[in-house]
Coordinates of C-alpha atoms and ligand atoms in Angstrom, one line a residue:
X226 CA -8.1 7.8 39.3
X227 CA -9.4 4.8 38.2
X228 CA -8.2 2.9 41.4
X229 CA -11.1 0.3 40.9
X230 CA -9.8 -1.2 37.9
X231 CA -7.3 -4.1 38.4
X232 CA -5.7 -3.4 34.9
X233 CA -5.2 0.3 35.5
X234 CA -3.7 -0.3 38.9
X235 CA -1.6 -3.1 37.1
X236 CA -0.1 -0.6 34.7
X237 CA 0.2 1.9 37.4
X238 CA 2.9 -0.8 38.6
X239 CA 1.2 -2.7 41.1
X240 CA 2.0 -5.6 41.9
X241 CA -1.5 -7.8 42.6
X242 CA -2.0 -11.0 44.2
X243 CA -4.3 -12.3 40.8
X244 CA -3.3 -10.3 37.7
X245 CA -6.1 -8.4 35.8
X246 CA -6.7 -10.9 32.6
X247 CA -7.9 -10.5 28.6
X248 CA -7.2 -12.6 25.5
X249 CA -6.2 -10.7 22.6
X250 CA -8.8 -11.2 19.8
X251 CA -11.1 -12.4 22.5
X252 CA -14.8 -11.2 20.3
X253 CA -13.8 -13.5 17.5
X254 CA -14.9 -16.6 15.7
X255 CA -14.3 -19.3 18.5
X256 CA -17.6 -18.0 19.8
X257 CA -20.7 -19.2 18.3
X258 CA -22.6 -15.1 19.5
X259 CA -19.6 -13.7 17.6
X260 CA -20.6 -15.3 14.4
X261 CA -23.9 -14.7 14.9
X262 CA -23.7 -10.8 15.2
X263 CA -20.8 -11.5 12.1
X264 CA -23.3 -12.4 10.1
X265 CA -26.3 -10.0 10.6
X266 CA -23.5 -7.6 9.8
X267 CA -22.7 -9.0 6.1
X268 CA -19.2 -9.7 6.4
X269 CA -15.9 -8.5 8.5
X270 CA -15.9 -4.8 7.6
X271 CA -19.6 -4.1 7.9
X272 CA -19.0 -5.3 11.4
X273 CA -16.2 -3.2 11.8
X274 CA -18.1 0.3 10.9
X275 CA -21.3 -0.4 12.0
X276 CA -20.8 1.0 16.1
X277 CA -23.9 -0.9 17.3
X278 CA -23.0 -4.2 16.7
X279 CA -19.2 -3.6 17.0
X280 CA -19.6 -2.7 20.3
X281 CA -22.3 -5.6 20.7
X282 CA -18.8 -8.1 20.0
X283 CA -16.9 -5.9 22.1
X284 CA -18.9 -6.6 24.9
X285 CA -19.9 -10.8 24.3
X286 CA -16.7 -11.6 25.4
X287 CA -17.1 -9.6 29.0
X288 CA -20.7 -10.6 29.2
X289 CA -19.1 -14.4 29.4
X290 CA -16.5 -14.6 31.3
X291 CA -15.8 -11.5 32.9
X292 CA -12.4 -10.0 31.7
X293 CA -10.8 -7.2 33.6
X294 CA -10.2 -5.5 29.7
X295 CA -12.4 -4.9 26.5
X296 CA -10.8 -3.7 23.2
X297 CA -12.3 -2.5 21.0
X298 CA -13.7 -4.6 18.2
X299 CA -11.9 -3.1 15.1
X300 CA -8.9 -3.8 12.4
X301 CA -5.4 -2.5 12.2
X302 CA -6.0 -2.4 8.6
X303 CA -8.8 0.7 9.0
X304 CA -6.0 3.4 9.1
X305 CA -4.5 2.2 6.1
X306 CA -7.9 2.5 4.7
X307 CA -8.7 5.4 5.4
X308 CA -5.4 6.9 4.0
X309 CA -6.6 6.0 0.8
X310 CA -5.9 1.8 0.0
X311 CA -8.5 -0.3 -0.8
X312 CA -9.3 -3.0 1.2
X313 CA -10.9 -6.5 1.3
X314 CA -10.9 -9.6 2.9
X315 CA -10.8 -12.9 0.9
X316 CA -12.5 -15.5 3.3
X317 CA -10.2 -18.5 4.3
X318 CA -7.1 -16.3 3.5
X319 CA -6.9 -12.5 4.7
X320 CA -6.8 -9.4 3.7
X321 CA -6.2 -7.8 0.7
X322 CA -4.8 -3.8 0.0
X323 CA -4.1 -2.2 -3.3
X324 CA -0.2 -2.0 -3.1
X325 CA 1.3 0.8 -2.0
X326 CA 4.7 0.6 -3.7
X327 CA 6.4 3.8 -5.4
X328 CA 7.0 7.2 -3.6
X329 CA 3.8 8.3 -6.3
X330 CA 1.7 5.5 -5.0
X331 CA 2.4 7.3 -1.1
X332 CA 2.4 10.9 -2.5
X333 CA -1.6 10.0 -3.8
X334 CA -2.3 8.9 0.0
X335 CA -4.7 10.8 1.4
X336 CA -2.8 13.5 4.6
X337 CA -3.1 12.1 8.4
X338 CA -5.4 15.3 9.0
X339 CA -8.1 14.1 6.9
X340 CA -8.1 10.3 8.4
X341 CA -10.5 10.4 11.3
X342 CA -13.5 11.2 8.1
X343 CA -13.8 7.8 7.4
X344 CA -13.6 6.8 11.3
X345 CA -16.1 8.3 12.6
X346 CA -18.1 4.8 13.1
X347 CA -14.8 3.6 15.3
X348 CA -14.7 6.7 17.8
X349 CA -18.7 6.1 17.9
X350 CA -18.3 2.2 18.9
X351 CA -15.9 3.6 21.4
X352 CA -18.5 6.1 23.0
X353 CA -20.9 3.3 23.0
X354 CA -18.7 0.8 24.9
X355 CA -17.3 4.1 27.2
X356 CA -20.6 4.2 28.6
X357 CA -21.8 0.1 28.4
X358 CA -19.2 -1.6 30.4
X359 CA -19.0 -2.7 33.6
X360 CA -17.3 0.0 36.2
X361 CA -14.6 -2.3 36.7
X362 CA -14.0 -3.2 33.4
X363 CA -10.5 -1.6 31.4
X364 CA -11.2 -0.1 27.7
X365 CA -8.1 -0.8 25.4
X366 CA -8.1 1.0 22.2
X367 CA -5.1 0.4 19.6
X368 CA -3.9 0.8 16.4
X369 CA -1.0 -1.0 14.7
X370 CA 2.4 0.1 14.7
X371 CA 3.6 1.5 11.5
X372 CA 6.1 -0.9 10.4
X373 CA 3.4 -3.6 10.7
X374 CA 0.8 -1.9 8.9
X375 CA 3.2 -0.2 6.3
X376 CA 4.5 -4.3 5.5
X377 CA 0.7 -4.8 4.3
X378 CA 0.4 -1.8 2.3
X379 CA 3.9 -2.1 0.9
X380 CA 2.7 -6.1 0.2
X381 CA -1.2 -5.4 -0.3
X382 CA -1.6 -8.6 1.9
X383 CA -0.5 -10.6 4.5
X384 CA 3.3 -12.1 3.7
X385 CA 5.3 -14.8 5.2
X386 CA 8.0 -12.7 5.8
X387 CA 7.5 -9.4 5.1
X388 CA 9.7 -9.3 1.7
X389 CA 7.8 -6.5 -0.2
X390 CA 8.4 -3.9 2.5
X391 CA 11.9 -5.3 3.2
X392 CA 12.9 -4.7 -0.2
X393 CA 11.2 -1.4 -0.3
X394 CA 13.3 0.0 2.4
X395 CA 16.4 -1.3 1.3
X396 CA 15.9 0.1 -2.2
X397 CA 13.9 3.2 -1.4
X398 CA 14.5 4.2 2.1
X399 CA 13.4 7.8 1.2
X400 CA 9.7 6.6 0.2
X401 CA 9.5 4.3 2.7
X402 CA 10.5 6.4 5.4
X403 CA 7.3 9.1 4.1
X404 CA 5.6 5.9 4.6
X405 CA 6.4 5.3 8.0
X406 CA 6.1 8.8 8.6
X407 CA 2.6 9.1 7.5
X408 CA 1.4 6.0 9.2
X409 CA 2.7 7.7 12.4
X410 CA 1.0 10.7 12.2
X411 CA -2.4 9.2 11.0
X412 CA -1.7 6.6 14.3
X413 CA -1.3 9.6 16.7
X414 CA -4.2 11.7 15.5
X415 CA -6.0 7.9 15.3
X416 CA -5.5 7.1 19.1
X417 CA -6.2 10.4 20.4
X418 CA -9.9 10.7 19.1
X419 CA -10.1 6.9 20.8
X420 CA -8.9 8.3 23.8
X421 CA -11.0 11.6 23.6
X422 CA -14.0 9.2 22.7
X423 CA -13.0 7.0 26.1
X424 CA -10.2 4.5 25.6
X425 CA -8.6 4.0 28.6
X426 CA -5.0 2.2 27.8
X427 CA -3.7 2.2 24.3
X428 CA -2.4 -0.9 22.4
X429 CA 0.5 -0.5 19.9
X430 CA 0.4 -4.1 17.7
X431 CA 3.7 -4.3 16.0
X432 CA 3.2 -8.9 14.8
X433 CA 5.7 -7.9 12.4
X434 CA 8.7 -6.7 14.9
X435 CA 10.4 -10.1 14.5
X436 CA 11.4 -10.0 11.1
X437 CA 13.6 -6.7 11.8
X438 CA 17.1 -7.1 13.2
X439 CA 20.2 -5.4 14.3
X440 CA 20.0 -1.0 13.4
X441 CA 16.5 -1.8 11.2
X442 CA 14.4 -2.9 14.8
X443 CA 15.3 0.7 16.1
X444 CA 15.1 2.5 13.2
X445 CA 11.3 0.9 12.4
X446 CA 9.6 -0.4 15.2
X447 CA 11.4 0.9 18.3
X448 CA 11.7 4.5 17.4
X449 CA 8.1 4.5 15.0
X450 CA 6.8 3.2 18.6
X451 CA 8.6 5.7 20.8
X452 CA 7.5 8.7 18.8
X453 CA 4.0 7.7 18.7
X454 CA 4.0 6.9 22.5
X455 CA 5.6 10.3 23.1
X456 CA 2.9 12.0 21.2
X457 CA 0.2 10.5 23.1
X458 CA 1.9 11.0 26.3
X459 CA 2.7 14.5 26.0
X460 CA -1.2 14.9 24.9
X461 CA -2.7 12.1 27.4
X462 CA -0.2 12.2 30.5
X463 CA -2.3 9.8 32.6
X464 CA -3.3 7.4 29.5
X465 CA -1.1 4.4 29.7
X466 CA 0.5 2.6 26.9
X467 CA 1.0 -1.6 26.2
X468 CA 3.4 -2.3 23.2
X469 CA 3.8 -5.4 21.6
X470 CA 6.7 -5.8 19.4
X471 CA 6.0 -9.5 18.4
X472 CA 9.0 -12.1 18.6
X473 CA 11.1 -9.2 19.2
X474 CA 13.2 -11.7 21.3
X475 CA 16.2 -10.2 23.3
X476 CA 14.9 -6.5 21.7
X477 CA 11.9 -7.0 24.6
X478 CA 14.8 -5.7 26.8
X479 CA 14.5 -2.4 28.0
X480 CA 12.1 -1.7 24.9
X481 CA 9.8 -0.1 27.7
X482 CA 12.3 1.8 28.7
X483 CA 13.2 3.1 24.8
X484 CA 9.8 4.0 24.1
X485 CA 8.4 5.2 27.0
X486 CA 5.5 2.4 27.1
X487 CA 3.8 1.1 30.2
X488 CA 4.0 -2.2 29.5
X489 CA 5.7 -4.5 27.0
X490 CA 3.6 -7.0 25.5
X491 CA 5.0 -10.6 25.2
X492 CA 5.2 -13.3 22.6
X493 CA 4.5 -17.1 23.5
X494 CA 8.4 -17.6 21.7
X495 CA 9.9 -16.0 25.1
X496 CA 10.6 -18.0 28.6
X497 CA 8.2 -16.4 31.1
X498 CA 10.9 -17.0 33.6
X499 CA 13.7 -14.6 31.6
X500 CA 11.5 -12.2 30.8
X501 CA 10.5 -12.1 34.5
X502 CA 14.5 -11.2 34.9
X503 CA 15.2 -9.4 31.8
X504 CA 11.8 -7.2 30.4
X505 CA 9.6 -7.0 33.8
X506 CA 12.8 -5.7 35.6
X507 CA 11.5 -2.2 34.2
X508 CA 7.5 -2.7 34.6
X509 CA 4.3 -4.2 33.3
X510 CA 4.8 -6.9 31.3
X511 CA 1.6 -9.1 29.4
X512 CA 1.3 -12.5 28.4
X513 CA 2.4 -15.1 27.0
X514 CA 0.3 -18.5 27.0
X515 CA 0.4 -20.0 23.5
X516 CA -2.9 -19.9 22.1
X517 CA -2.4 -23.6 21.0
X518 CA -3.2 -24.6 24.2
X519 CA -7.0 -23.1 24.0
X520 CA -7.2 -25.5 21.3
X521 CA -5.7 -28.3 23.3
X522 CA -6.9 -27.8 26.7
X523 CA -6.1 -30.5 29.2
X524 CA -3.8 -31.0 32.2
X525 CA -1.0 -28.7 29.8
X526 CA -3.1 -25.8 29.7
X527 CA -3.9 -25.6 33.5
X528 CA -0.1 -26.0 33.8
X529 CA 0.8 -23.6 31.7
X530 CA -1.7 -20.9 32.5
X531 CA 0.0 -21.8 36.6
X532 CA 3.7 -21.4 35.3
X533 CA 3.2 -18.1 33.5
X534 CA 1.4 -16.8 36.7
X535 CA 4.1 -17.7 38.8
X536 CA 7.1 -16.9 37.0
X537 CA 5.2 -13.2 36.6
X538 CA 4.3 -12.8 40.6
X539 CA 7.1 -11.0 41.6
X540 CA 6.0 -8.1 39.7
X541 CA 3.3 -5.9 37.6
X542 CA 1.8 -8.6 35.3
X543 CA -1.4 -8.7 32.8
X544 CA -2.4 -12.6 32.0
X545 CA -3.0 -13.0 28.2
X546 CA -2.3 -14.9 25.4
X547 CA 1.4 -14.8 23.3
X548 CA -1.5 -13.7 20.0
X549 CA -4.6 -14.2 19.2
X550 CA -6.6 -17.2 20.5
X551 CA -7.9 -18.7 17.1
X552 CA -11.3 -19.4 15.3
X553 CA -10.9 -23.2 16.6
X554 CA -10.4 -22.4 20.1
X555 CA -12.9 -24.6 22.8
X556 CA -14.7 -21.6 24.9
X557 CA -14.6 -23.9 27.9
X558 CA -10.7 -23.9 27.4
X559 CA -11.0 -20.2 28.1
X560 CA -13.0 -20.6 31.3
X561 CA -10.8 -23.3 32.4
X562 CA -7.6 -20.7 31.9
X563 CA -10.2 -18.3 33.5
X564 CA -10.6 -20.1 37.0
X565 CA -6.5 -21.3 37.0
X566 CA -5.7 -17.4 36.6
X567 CA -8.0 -16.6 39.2
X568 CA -8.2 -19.8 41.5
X569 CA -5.0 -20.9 41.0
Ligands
CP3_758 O1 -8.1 -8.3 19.8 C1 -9.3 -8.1 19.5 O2 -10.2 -8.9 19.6 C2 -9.6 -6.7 18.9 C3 -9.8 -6.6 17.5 C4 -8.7 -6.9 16.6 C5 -8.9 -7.5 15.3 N1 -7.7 -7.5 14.7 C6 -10.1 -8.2 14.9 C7 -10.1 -9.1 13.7 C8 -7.4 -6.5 16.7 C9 -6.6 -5.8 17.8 C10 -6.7 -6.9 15.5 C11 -5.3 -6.6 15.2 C12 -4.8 -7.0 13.9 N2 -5.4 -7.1 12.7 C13 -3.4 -7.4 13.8 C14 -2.4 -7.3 14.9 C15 -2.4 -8.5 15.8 C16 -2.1 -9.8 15.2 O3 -3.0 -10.6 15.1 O4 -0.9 -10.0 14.8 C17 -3.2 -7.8 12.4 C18 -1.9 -8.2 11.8 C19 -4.4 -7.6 11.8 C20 -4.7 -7.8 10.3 C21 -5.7 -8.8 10.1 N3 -7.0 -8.8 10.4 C22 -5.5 -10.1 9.6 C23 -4.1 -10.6 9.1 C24 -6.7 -10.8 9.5 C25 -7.0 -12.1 8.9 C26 -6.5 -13.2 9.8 C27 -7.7 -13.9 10.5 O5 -7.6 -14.1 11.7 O6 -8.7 -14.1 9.8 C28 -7.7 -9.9 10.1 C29 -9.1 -10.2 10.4 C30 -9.6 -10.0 11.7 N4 -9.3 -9.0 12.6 C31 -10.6 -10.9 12.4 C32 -10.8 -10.3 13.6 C33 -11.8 -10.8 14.7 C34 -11.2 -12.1 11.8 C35 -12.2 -11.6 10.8 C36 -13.5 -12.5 10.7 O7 -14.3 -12.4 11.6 O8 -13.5 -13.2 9.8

């Protein structure tokens, strides 16, 4: 199935002479049709839940330059919503969650069953895009992985090092573990109506992996990962999964392995040469340009996107970026990564 698609065939293990290529955050602010369609919607959110012109910014990106992926145009931060947290975005700064800090505070969340009420809108953008996009076009759904999105509840915003939900564990492992728990089963039920609505792949976005070390990146974002990958597997046998523990460092080995994900998403911290030794030993592996240089552009970037390509050719490899290309990004830089991917 699906033998068409360079990104399915690339998680199927193959080994192709150009690898399949998509930016993460690749609808976003560095292009000017984004902002557009960003502002007819109101703001962030409104963008988010309204399936017409979510799947409009879904597909600019594509219509441009011709990615072998889409994902879908949503938030990490929706699940947590929808179990029952406020949320907001303060321009210039991020988002903002009413705290989720006492084993009360998770007791009044709402149960994973009753999430996919107030997602409807997402499993409709999905259905929309299912049927819009070009045959050989990939859909990617995701969700983020519970240690991630349970550091911004625990934190009710974005935090430089994840100290509210490190303290929370340590002091209240009981709570936080009904935390983790919860986030799970809201994440499986979650990526299972994106897949029954027509995701193809599923995303797991753990950004906050880094900051765990020794028994802790096990206990919350290898096995939180593992169990949720399971889940979808034994549901979804043919529906492969990309996990990105970010800056997980030497943990990116044999995490694919662990958790039973199709391919392990790298950070722009690793070498793409050990991680051609060490993590694509076991499979798929996507990345890792630092999205600096589609800022920066230049001879470094065409040099860059060329290493990463070549220390990946031995083996099943998606080009992307290390994170998200950012809001002051050149969209000729992309094209120009574009044609070195593709025309070496
Ligand atoms: O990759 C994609 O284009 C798909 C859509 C997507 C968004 N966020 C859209 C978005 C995905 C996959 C995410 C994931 C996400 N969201 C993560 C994990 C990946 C990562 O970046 O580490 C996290 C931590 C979030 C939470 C979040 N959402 C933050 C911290 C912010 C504010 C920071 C910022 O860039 O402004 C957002 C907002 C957000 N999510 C935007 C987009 C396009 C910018 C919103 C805008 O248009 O103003």
């Amino acid at each position: 199935m699906n033998h068409t698609k360079t990104l399915m065939r690339t998680l199927a293990g193959e080994t192709l002479d150009i690898p399949p290529v998509w930016m993460m955050r690749q609808a976003g602010r560095y292009l000017p049709e984004y902002r557009a369609t960003r502002a007819k919607a109101g703001d962030f959110l409104s963008l988010c839940y309204n399936p017409e012109l979510a799947a409009e910014v879904t597909l600019q990106p594509i219509r441009r330059y011709g990615f072998d992926a889409a994902i879908l145009f949503a938030d990490i931060l929706l699940v947590p919503q929808a179990l029952g947290a406020d949320l907001w975005f303060v321009a210039g700064e991020g988002p903002r969650l009413s705290p989720v800090t006492t084993a009360d505070d998770i007791a009044r969340l709402r149960p994973a069953d009753e999430v996919h009420e107030t997602l409807q809108p997402i499993y409709e953008t999905v259905r929309i895009l299912s049927a819009e996009l070009p045959v050989e076009t990939t859909l990617i759904g995701f969700a983020g992985a519970p240690w991630t999105v349970a550091t911004y509840m625990v934190a009710g915003r974005g935090t430089p090092d994840q100290g509210p939900a490190h303290a929370l564990r340590a002091e209240n492992p009981a709570a936080f573990d009904a935390l983790i728990a919860l986030i799970t089963d809201a994440t499986i039920d979650y990526l299972a109506r994106q897949i029954d609505a027509g995701a193809e792949v599923v995303k797991l976005f753990d950004s906050w992996a880094g900051s765990l070390t020794g028994p802790d990146f096990n206990r919350y974002s290898l096995e939180p990962i593992r169990n949720i990958t399971q889940a979808i597997k034994t549901r979804y046998p043919h529906v492969p999964v990309i996990a990105f523990p970010r800056e997980a460092g030497k943990n990116y080995v044999g995490f694919a392995q662990a958790t039973g994900a199709d391919c392990v998403a790298l950070d722009n911290s690793v070498d793409a040469e050990w991680a051609a030794e060490k993590v694509q030993i076991d499979g798929c592996v996507q990345g890792n340009l630092a999205p600096r240089h589609m800022v920066t552009g230049g001879q470094e970037l065409i040099d860059e996107t060329r290493r990463i390509v070549k220390a990946f050719s031995g083996g099943p490899h998606i080009f992307n970026l290390g994170h998200g290309i950012t809001p002051d990004a050149d969209p000729d830089n992309v094209q120009r990564m574009l044609d070195a991917v593709r025309q070496g």
